[in-house]
Short mmCIF file of C-alpha atoms in Angstrom, two decimals:
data_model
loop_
_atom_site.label_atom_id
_atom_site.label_comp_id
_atom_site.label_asym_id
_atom_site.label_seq_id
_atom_site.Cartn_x
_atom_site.Cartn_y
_atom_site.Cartn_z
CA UNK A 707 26.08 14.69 10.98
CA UNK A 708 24.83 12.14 13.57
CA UNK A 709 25.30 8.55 12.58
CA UNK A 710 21.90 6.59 14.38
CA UNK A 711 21.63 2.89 14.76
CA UNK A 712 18.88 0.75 14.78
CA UNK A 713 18.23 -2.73 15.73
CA UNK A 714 16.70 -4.69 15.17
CA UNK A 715 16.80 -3.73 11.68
CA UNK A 716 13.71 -6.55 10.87
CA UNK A 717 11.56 -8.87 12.85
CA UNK A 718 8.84 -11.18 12.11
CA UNK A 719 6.56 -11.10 15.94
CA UNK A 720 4.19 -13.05 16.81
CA UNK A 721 0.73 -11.85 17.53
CA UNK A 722 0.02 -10.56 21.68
CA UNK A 723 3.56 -10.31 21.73
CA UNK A 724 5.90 -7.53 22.58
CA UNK A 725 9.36 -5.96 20.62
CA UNK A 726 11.91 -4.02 21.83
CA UNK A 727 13.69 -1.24 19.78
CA UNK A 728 16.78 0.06 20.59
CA UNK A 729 18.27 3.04 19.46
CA UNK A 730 22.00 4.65 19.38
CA UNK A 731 23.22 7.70 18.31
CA UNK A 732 27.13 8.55 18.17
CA UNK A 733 27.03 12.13 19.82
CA UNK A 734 24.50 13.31 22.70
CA UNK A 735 21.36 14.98 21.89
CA UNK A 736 18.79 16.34 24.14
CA UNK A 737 15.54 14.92 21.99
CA UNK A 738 14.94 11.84 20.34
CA UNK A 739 12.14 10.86 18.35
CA UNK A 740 10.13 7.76 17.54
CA UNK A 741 8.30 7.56 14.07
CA UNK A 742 5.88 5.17 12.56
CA UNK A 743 5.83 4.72 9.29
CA UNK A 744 3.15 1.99 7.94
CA UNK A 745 2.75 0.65 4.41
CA UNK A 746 2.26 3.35 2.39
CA UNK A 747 1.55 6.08 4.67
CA UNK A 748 3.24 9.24 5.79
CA UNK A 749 6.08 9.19 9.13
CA UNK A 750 3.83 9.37 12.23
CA UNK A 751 5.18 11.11 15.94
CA UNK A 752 4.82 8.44 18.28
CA UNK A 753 6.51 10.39 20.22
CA UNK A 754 9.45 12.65 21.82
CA UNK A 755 12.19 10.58 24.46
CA UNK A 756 13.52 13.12 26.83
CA UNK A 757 16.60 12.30 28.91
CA UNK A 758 15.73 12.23 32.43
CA UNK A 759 11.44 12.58 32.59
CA UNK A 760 8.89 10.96 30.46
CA UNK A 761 8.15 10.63 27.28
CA UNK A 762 6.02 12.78 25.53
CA UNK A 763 3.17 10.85 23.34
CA UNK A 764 1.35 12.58 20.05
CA UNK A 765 -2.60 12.19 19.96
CA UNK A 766 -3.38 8.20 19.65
CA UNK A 767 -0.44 6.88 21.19
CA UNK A 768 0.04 5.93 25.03
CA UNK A 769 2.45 5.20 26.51
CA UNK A 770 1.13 1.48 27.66
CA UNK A 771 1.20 0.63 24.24
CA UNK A 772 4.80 2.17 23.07
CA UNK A 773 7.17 2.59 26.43
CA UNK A 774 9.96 4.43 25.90
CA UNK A 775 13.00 4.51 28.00
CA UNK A 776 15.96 7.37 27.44
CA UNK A 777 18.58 6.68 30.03
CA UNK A 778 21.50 8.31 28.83
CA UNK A 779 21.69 11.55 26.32
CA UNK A 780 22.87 8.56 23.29
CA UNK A 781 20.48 5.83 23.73
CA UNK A 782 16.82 5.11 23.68
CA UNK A 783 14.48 2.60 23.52
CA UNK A 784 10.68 1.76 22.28
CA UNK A 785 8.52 -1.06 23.06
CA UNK A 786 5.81 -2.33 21.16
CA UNK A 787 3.94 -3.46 23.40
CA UNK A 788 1.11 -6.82 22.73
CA UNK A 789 1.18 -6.51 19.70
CA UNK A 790 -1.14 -6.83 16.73
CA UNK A 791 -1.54 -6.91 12.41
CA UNK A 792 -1.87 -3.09 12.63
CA UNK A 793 1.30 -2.80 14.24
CA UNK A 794 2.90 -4.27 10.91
CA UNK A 795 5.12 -1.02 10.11
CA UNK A 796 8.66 0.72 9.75
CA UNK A 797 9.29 2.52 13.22
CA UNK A 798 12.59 5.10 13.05
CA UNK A 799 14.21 6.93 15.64
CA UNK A 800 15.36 10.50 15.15
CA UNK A 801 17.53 13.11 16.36
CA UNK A 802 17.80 16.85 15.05
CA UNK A 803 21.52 17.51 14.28
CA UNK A 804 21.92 20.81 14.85
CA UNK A 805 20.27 23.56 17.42
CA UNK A 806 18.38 25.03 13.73
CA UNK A 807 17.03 21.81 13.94
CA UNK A 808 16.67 22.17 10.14
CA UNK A 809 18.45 19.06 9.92
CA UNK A 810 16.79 15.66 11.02
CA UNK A 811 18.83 12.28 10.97
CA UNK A 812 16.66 9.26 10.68
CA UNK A 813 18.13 5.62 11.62
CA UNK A 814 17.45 3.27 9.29
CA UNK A 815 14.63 1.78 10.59
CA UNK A 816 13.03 -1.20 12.15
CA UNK A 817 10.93 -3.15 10.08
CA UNK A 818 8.06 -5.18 11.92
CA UNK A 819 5.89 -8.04 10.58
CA UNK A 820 3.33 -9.49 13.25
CA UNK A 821 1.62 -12.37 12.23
CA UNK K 516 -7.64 17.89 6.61
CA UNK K 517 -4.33 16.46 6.74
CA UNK K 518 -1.64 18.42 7.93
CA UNK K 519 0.13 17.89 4.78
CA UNK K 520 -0.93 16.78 1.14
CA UNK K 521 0.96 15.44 -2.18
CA UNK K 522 0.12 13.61 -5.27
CA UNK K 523 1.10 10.53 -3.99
CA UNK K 524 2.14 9.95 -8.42
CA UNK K 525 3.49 7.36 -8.97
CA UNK K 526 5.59 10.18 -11.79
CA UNK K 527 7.15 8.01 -14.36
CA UNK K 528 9.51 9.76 -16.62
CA UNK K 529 12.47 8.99 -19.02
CA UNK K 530 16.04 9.96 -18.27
CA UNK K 531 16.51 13.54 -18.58
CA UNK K 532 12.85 14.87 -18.06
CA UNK K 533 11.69 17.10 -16.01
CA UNK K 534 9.24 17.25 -13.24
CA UNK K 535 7.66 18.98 -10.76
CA UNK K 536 5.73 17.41 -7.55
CA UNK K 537 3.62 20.30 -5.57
CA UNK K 538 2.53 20.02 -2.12
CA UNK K 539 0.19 21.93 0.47
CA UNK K 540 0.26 22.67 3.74
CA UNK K 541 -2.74 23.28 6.37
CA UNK K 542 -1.59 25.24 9.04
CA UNK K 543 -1.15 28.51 8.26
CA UNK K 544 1.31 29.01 11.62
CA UNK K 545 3.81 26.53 9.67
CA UNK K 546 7.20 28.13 9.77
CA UNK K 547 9.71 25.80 8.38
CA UNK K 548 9.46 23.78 5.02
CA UNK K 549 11.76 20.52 3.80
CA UNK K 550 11.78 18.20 0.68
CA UNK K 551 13.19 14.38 1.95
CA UNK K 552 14.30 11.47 0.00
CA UNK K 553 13.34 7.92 0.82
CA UNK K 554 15.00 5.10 -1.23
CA UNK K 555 12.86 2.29 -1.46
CA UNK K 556 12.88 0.43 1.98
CA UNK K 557 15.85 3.00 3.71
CA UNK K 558 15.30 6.32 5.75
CA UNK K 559 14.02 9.24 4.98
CA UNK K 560 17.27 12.02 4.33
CA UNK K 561 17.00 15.83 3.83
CA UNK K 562 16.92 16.63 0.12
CA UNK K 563 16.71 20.21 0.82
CA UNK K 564 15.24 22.84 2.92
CA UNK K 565 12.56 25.54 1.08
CA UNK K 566 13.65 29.20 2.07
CA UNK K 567 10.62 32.03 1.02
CA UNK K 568 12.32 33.17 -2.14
CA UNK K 569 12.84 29.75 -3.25
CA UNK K 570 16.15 28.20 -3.68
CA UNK K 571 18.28 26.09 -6.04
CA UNK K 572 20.86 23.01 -5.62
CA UNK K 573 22.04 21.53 -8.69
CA UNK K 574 19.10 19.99 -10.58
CA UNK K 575 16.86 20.45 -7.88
CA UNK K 576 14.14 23.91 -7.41
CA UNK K 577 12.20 24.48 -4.83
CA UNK K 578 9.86 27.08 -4.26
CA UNK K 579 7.70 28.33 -1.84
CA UNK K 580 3.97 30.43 -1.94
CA UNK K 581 2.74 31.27 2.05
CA UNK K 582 -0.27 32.89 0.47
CA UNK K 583 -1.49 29.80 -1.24
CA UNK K 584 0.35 27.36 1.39
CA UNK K 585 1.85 25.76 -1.25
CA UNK K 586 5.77 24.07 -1.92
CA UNK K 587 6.81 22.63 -5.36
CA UNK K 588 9.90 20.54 -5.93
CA UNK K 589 11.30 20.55 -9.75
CA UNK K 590 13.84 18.57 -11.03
CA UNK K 591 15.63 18.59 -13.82
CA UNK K 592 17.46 16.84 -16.62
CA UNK K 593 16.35 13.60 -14.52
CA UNK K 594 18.84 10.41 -13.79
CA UNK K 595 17.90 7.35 -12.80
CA UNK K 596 19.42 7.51 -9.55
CA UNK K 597 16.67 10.14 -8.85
CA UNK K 598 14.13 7.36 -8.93
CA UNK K 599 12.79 7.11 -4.82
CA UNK K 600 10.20 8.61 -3.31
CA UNK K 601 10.08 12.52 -2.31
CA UNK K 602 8.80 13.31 1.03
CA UNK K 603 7.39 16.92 1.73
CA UNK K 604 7.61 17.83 5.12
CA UNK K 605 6.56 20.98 7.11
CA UNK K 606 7.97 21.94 10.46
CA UNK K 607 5.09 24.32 12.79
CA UNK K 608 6.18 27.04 15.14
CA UNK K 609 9.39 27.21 16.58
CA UNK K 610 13.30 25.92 15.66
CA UNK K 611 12.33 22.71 17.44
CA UNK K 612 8.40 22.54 16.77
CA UNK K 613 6.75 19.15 15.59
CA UNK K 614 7.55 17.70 12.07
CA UNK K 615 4.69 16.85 9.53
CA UNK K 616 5.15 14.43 6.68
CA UNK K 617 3.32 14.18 3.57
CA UNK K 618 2.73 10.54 2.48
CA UNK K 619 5.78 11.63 -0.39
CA UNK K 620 5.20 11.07 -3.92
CA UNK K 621 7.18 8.48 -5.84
CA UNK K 622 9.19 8.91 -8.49
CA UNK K 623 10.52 6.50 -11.08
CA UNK K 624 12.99 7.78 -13.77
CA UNK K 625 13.66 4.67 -17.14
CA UNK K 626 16.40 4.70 -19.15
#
């Protein structure tokens, strides 16, 4: 199993500004992923971190918004970027932990109030 | 159409019940099919995958129907450490394709 950690784990943000996420797992992976999860509502893609190029961002996410850095095959970051109400949400990062990738670890999430 | 769809519930049942959330699925080209727990304000973790025939662990049934593009989750003989929210969640195309979440359907088992 992969053992992901989040932080920060909760945050209260001011509105217009911006939050970074960071993201470490305990074994190297070649894909990470970046959910949203807002009150109520099913895990969204944000999207995929890929060591060494660019992110790749679902429908109705850009990458102005959410940058996303993956330096290293154990770490990644996302920013939430100016930031509003509607941004009020859980985000996770993910990793599959096996090449089946049946199996999907989840950290345990960042919780985000803006106010 | 969402990609995925549940009874969002909330199920309330008493200690030793049993009961059955459904789910369906939109995209006919989905290949993979998972049932995830999410404790009240933690992560989502894998429950169990759903293999054609349907399969079994412990209390826990799930089956699968391509034709109707339909996956059930039963439990049985219900504890109250079941009580969390169940997350169906449906993988398309290939071993690494995109994951789709249902919005889950929450459970609450009483003494």
């Amino acid at each position: 199993s992969a053992v992901i950690s989040q932080k920060p784990s909760r945050d209260i943000c001011q509105r217009g500004t911006s939050l970074t996420i960071q993201c470490q797992v305990d074994s190297q992976v070649t894909m990470m992923f970046w959910y949203r999860q807002q009150p109520g509502q099913s895990l969204t893609l944000i999207a995929t971190a890929n060591q060494g190029s660019e992110a790749t961002y679902e429908s109705g996410f850009v990458i102005d918004k959410f940058p996303i850095s993956r330096p290293n095959l154990t770490f990644s970051t996302l920013t939430v970027s100016n930031m509003s109400p509607e941004d009020s949400s859980i985000y996770l990062c993910s990793v599959s932990g096996d090449n089946s990738g049946n199996t999907i670890y989840f950290g345990e999430g960042s919780w985000l109030t803006v106010v | 159409r969402k990609e995925v769809e549940q009874d969002p519930g909330p199920f309330n049942v008493p200690e030793g019940a049993t009961v059955a959330f459904n789910c369906t699925y939109s995209n006919s080209a989905s290949q993979s099919f998972f049932w995830y727990r999410q404790d009240c304000r933690k992560e989502p973790k894998l429950l169990m995958s759903v293999y054609s025939s349907g399969n079994e662990d412990g209390r826990f049934t799930a089956q699968l129907n391509r034709a109707s593009q339909y996956i059930s989750l039963l439990i049985r003989d219900s504890k109250l450490s079941d009580s969390a929210t169940y997350l169906c969640v449906v993988r398309r195309g290939s071993t690494l394709g995109r994951l789709y979440f249902g919005r889950g359907t929450q459970l609450t088992v009483w003494p």
